[in-house]
Each structure stands twice: as structure tokens, then as C-alpha cells.
Coordinates of C-alpha atoms and ligand atoms in Angstrom, one line a residue:
X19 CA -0.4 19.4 -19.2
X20 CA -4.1 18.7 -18.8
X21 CA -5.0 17.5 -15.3
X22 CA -8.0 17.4 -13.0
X23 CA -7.8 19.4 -10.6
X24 CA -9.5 20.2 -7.2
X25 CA -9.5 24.5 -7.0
X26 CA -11.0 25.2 -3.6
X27 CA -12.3 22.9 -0.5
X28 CA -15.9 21.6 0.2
X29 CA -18.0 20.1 -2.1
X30 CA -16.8 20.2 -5.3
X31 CA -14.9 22.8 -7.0
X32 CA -13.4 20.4 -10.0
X33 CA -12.1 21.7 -13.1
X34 CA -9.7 19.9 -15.9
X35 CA -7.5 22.8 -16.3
X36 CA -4.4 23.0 -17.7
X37 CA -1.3 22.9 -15.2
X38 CA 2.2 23.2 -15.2
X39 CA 3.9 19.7 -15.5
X40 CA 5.9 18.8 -12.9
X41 CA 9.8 18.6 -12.8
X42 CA 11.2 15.5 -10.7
X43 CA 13.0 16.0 -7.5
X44 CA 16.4 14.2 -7.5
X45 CA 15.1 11.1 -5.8
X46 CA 12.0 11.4 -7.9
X47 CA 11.1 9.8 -11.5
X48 CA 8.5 11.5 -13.8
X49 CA 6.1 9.5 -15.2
X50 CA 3.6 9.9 -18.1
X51 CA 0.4 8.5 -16.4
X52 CA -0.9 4.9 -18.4
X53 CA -3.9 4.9 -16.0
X54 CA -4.7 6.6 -12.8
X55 CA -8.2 4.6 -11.1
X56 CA -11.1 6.3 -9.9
X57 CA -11.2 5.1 -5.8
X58 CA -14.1 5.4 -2.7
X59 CA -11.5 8.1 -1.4
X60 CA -11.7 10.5 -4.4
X61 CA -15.8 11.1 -4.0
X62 CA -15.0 11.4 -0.3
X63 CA -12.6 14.5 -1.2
X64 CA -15.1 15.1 -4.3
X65 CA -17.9 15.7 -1.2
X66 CA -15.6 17.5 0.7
X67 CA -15.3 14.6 3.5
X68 CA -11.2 14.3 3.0
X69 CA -8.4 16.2 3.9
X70 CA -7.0 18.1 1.3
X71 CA -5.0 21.0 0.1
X72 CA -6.7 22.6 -3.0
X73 CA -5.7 23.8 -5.3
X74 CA -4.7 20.3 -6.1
X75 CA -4.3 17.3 -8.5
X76 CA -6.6 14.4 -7.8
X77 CA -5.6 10.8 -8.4
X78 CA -3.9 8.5 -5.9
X79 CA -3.9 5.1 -8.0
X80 CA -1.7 5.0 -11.2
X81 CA 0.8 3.3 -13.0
X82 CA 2.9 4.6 -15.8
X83 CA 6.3 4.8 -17.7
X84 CA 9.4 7.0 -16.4
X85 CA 10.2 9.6 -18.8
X86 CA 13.0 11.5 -16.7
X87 CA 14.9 10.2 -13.8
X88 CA 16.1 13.1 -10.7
X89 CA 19.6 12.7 -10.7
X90 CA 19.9 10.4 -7.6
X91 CA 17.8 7.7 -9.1
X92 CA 19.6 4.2 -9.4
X93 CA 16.7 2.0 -10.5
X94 CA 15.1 3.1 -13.0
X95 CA 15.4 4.4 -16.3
X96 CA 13.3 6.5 -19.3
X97 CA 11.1 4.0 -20.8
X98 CA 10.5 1.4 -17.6
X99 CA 6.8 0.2 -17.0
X100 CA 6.1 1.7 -13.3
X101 CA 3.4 1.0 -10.6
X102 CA 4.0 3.3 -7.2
X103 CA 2.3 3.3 -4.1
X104 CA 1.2 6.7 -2.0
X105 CA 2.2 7.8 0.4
X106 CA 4.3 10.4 -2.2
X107 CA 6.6 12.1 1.0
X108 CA 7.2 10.6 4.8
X109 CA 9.7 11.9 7.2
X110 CA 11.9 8.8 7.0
X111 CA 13.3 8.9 10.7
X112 CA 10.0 7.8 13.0
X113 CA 9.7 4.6 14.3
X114 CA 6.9 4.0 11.6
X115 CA 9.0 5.1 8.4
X116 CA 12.3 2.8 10.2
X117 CA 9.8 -0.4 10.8
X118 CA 8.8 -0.1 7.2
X119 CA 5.4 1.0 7.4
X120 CA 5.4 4.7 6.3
X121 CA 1.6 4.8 5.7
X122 CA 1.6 5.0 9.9
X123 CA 4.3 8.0 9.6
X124 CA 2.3 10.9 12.0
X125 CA 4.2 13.2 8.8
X126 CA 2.8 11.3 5.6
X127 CA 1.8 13.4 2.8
X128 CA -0.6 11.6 -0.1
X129 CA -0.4 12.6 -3.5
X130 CA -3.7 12.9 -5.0
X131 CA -5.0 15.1 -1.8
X132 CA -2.3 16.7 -0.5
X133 CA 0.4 16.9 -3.4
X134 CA -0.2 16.7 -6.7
X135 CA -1.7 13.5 -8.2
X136 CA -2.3 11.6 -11.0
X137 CA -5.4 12.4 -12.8
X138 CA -3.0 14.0 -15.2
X139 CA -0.7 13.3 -17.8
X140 CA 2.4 13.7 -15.6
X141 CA 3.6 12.9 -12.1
X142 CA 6.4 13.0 -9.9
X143 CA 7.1 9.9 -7.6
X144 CA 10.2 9.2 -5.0
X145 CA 12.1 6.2 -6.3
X146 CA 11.4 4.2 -3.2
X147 CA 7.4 4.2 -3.8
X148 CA 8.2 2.2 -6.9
X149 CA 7.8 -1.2 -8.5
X150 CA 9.0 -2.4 -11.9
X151 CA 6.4 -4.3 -13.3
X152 CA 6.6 -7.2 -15.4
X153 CA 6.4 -7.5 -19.1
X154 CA 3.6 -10.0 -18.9
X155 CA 1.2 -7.6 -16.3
X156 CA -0.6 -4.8 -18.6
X157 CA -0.7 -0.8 -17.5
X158 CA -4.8 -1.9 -17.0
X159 CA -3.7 -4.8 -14.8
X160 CA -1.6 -2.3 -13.1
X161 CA -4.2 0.3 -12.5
X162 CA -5.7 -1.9 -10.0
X163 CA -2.7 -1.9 -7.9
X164 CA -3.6 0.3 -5.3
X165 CA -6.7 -1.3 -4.3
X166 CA -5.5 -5.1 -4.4
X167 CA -2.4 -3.7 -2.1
X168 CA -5.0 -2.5 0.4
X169 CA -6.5 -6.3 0.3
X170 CA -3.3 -8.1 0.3
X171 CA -2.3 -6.2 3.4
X172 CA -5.4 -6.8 5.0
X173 CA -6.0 -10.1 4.6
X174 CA -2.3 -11.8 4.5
X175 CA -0.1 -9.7 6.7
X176 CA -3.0 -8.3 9.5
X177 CA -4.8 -11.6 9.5
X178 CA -4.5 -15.3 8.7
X179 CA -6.6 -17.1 7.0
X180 CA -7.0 -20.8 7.0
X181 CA -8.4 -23.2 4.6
X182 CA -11.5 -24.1 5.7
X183 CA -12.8 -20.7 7.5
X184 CA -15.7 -18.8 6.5
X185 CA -15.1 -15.5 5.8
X186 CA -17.5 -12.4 5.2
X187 CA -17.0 -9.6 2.9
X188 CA -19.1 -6.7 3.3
X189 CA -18.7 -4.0 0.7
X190 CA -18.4 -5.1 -2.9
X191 CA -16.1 -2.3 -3.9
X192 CA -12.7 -3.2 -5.5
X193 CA -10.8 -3.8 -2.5
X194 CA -13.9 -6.2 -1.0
X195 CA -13.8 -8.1 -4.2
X196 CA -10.0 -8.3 -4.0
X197 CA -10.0 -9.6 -0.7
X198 CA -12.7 -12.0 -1.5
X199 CA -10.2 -12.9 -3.9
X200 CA -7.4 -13.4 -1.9
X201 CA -9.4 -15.0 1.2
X202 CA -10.5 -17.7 -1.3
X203 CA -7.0 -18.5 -2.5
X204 CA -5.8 -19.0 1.0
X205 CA -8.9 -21.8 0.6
X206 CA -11.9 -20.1 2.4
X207 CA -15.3 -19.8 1.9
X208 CA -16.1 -16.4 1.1
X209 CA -20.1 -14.4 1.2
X210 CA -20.1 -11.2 0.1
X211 CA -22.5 -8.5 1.1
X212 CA -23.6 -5.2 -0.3
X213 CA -26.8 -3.3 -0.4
X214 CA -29.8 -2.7 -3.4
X215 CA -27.1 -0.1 -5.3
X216 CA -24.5 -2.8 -4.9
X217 CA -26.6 -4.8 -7.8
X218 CA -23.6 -4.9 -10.5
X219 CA -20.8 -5.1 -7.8
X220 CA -22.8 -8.2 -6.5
X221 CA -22.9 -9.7 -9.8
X222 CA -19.3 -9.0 -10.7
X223 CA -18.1 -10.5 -7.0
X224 CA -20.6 -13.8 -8.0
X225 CA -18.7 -14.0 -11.3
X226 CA -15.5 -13.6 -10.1
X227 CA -15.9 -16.9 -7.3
X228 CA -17.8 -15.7 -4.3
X229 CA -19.1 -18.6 -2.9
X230 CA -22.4 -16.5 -1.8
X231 CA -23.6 -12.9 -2.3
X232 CA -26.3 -11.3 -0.3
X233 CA -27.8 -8.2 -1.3
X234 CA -28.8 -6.9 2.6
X235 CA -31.6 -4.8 1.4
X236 CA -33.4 -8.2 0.5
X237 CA -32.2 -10.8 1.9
X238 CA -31.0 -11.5 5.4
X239 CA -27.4 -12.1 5.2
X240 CA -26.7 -14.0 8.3
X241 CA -29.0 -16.7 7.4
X242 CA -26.0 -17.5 4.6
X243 CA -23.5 -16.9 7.0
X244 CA -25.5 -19.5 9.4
X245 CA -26.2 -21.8 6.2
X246 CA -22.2 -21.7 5.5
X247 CA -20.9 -22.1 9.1
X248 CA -22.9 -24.3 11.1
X249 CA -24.9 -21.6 12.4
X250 CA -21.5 -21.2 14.0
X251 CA -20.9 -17.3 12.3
X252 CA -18.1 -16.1 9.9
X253 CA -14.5 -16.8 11.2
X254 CA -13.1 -13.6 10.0
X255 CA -15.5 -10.4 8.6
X256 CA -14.1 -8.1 6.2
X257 CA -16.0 -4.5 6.9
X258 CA -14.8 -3.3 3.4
X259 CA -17.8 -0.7 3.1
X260 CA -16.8 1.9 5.2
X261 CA -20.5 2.9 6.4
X262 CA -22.1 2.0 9.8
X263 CA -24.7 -0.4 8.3
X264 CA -22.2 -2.5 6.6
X265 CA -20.5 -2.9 10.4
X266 CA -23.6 -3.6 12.0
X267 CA -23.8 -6.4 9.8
X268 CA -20.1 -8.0 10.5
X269 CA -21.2 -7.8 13.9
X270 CA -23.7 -10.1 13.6
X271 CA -22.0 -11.9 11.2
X272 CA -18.4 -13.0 13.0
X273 CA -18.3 -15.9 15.2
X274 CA -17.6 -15.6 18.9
X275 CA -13.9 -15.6 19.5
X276 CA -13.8 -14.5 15.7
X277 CA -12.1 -11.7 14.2
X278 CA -12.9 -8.4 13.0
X279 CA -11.3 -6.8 10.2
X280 CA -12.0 -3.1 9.8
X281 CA -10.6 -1.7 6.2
X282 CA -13.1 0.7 5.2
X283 CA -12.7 4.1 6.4
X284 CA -15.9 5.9 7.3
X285 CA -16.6 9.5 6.8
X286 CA -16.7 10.5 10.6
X287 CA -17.1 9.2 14.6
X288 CA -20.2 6.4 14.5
X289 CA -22.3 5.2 16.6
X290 CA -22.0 1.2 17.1
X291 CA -22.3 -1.7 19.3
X292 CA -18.6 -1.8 21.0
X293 CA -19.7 -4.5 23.6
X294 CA -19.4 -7.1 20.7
X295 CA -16.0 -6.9 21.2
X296 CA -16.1 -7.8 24.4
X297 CA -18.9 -10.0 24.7
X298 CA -17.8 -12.0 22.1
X299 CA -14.3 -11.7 23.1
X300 CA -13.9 -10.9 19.2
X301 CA -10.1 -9.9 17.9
X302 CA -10.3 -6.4 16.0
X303 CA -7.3 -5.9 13.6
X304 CA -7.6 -2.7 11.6
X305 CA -5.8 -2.7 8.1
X306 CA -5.0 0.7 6.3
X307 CA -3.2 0.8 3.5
X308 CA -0.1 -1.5 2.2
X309 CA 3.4 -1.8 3.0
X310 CA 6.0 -2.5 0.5
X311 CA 5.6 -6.4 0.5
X312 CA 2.1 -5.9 -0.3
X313 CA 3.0 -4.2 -3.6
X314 CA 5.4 -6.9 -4.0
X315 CA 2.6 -9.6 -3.4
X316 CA 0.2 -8.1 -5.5
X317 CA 2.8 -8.0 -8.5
X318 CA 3.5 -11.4 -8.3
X319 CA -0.4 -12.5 -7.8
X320 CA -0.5 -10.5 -11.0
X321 CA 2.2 -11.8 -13.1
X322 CA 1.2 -15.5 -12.2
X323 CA -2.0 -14.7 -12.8
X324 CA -3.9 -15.6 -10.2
X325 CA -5.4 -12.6 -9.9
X326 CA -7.4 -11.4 -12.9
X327 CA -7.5 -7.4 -12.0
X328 CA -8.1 -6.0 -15.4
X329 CA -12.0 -8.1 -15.3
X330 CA -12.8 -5.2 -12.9
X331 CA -12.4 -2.5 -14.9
X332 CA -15.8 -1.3 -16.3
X333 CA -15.0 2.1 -17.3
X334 CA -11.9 3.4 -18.9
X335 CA -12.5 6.6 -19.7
X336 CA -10.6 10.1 -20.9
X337 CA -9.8 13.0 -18.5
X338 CA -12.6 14.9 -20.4
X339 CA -14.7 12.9 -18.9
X340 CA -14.0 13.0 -15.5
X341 CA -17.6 14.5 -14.5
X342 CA -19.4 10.7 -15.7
X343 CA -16.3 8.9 -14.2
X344 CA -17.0 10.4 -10.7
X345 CA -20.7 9.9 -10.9
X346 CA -20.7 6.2 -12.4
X347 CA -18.0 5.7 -9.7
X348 CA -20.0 6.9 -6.8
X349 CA -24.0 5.7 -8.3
X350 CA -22.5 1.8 -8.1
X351 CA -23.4 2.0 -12.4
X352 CA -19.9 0.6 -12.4
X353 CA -17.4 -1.5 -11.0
X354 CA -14.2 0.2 -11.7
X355 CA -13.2 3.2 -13.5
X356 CA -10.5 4.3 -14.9
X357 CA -8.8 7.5 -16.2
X358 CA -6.5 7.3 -19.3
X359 CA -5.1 10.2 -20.1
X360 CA -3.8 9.8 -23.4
X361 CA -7.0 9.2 -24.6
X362 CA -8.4 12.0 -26.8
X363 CA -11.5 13.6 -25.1
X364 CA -13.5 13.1 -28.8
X365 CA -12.3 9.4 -29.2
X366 CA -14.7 8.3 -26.1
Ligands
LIG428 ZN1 -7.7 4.6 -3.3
LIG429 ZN1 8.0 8.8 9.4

């Protein structure tokens, strides 16, 4: 099969080569890839800044349909429309995997970085990463899975919202325009923020509902957050950016006794002002990943439409092409790619 593949470490080393397709484990289904997205975490391992073992499939977000079952597999069957979640392998027996939150298992290995991933035609999944998704939510809709997961978790199971609050988004990627999103239909008042390459995203979180959106490079953004609060601050702050800017701004930004909400993950140890946490007496509830009710959420937000996903995509784009996908991805010249790998490399 064709696949993009990672050959060595540092910066990088990418090649669409052809690979050997992959045979399912017994508790594994094999599915031909409808769409794998393009996330912040792939141009971190693109640059070199992520873990990985090359040689190695990219590709962490996908959905697909099962083509072969291993032979312990009791759900699913050839021809089922799939979404799965990383992380691919965890050890199952820690107090993590037993609570039901194996992205915290200390022995969690990711497909797409450190197993093979989906940037290809094929992959292999374990049964229990896996959704069935409904007839009326499309393989685009699907795509974006991954990334509303992440916000769903962050914003209904490590925090509460409450109709009413003011909440801050900073980082109009797709998870910060998710869980804009998903903060507004728990009935707040959402602002996002984003910088001068942020133009599009800005746009696309103004379409979408934002209630405000400050570009930081211009304007100042807690004169919005004062205008929408009372001059009181933002109740709750989303740092969905993952760069030390972005959390110098939600600093600023959340109220005393308010709460921060780190979700983007930056590329190394930063410097910032920790006393806010303090002086403030500010609550600070990281959010990394999903868990398997946020998949279930996100299906259902999906299939009762109220969330439109698929208006995010900009790009959808063949493996061929994988060179313009990474760059539009990382230059903010669009809002979401994606990778389809049956497309036909000429047919772009
Ligand atoms: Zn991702
Ligand atoms: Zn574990």
C-alpha cells in the first residue's frame, strides 16, 4: 500500500513510499482509511519536536471501514463505517487503563508516532479504540473526531461550564474552535484569540458563532474580555495554542478565582508567570486527550447535528500531496486538512 511515512528522526525525513499493509492482530480490525486529518502534533514530529520511532507511518486521526476482522473481534464486521481513538496499545492492568483513562497509561503507545498510522490506505486498530458511527454522520464529519474528542474532554468532563460565564479561547486551531463550540452550547459567551497568521482561523471561529475574536497582534484582547465581563475577566480560559504567548494572554485574561484550562501541549519547559496561580487563587485543570465517553459525546453532537465538523475542513487532499498538506497545515493558509487516500494523486 502507499503510505507516508516518517524514515529517520529530526527534522524531516518524509517520503510516500510504498509499505507493506498491515495484517490485523486478533483483537484488531483492518480498516481501509476514508480520511486520516492533518493535526498541530504531526508538524511537531514533522520538525522533529515529538517522540517517535521512525521508520514510521504518520497519521493519528482517521476514520474508515473494516475490511477484515482478527479472529477475537465481536463487534464489528467487513463493511462497518469506523472512527477509533489513539492510543493504538496500553498495558490494560495500571490504575489508569482500570479507571478508564488509558491516554494516562505510563505504557501507552500512539499510532501515527510510535506504531504505524494512518496516513495510508490501511491500518490496524484494537477493537476497543472503536466507534460505530452512524449512517447519518459522513467519513468527512468523522475525520474531525479526534480533535472534537480532545474539546469535549476538556471542556465537559475536566471543567463545567455554566450558562452565563465568559469563556476565552486562545488558539483558533480545530480543537479551540471546537471547544468554542461546545463552551457556547453549554450557553457561554465565548472570545477567541489567535495571532496575525491566525487571519483565516479567526474568520472561520467568527463564522462559526464566536461571540468575539481578537487578533492579539492588533488588538488588545483583554479590553474584550473586560468589555464582555464587567471588567471582571474570563470565568474559564482555554490555552488551546500550545505556545507561551498564547498563555501569557489567559493569564491576564481569567478572572480571579477563575479557572485555567491548559490543552495545548507546547514543544518544551517555558518560562511563565506561576504566581497567577496563586495570587489569583486560580483553579488549573489540564486536559489531554479523550476518554471513551468523549468519543461517545462527540458522535452523538455529530449525529444530532449540533456540531457542524465537516465546515472545518479546508483542504481534502490526496497522499501525493502530502508536502502542500503539511505546509498549508502549519502556514495557518488553512483551517483543516485532510488526507484521502483513495484519491488518485492526478485527480487533485
Ligand atoms: Zn491530533
Ligand atoms: Zn495501563
Amino acid at each position: 500500500m502507499k503510505a507516508i511515512v516518517k524514515t529517520s528522526a529530526g527534522e524531516g525525513q518524509l517520503e510516500l513510499a510504498d509499505w507493506p499493509d498491515p495484517r490485523p492482530a486478533a483483537d484488531e480490525i483492518k480498516l481501509q482509511i476514508a480520511y486520516a486529518g492533518i493535526c498541530g502534533t504531526d508538524i511537531h514530529i514533522i520538525k522533529g519536536e515529538w517522540p517517535c520511532k521512525p521508520p514510521v507511518v504518520l497519521g493519528h486521526e482517521f476514520c474508515g471501514t473494516v475490511v477484515e476482522t482478527g479472529k477475537s473481534v465481536r463487534n464489528y464486521k467487513p463493511g462497518d463505517r469506523v472512527v477509533a481513538s489513539n492510543p493504538a496499545q496500553t498495558c490494560g492492568r495500571c490504575h489508569s487503563c482500570r479507571a478508564g483513562n488509558p491516554f494516562m497509561c505510563p505504557e501507552r503507545v500512539s499510532a501515527g508516532y510510535m506504531i504505524d498510522g494512518a496516513f495510508a490506505e490501511y491500518l490496524c486498530i484494537r477493537e476497543e479504540r472503536c466507534h460505530h458511527l452512524p449512517d447519518n454522520v459522513s467519513y468527512r464529519q468523522a475525520a474531525l473526531g479526534e480533535p472534537l474528542s480532545v474539546a469535549v474532554h476538556a471542556v465537559m468532563e475536566r471543567t463545567t461550564v455554566h450558562a452565563g460565564d465568559l469563556v476565552l479561547v486562545s488558539g483558533p486551531g480545530c480543537v479551540g474552535i471546537f471547544t468554542m463550540l461546545i463552551a457556547k452550547l453549554e450557553g457561554a459567551r465565548v472570545i477567541v484569540s489567535g495571532t496575525a497568521k491566525d487571519q483565516q482561523r479567526l474568520e472561520c471561529a467568527r463564522e462559526m458563532g464566536a461571540d468575539a475574536v481578537v487578533d492579539i497582534s492588533k488588538e488588545d484582547p483583554l479590553e474584550a474580555v473586560r468589555q464582555y465581563s464587567n471588567g471582571a475577566g474570563a470565568d474559564l480560559v482555554y490555552e488551546c495554542a500550545g505556545v507561551p504567548q498564547s498563555l501569557d494572554v489567559c493569564w491576564e485574561a481569567v478572572k480571579r478565582e477563575g479557572a485555567l484550562v491548559p490543552v495545548g501541549i507546547y514543544p518544551g519547559p517555558i518560562k511563565t508567570d506561576f504566581n497567577k496561580i496563586t495570587m489569583k487563587e486560580l483553579s488549573v485543570f489540564g486536559s489531554f486527550g479523550y476518554v471513551w465517553t468523549s468519543w461517545q459525546r462527540s458522535i452523538r453532537l455529530l449525529t444530532e447535528g449540533k456540531i457542524e465538523a465537516e465546515a472545518l475542513i479546508s483542504h481534502e487532499l490526496p497522499l501525493g500531496s502530502y508536502e502542500e498538506a503539511f505546509r498549508r497545515s502549519q502556514d495557518g493558509s488553512a483551517m483543516k486538512v485532510i488526507l484521502n487516500p483513495k484519491m488518485n494523486h492526478s485527480a487533485s
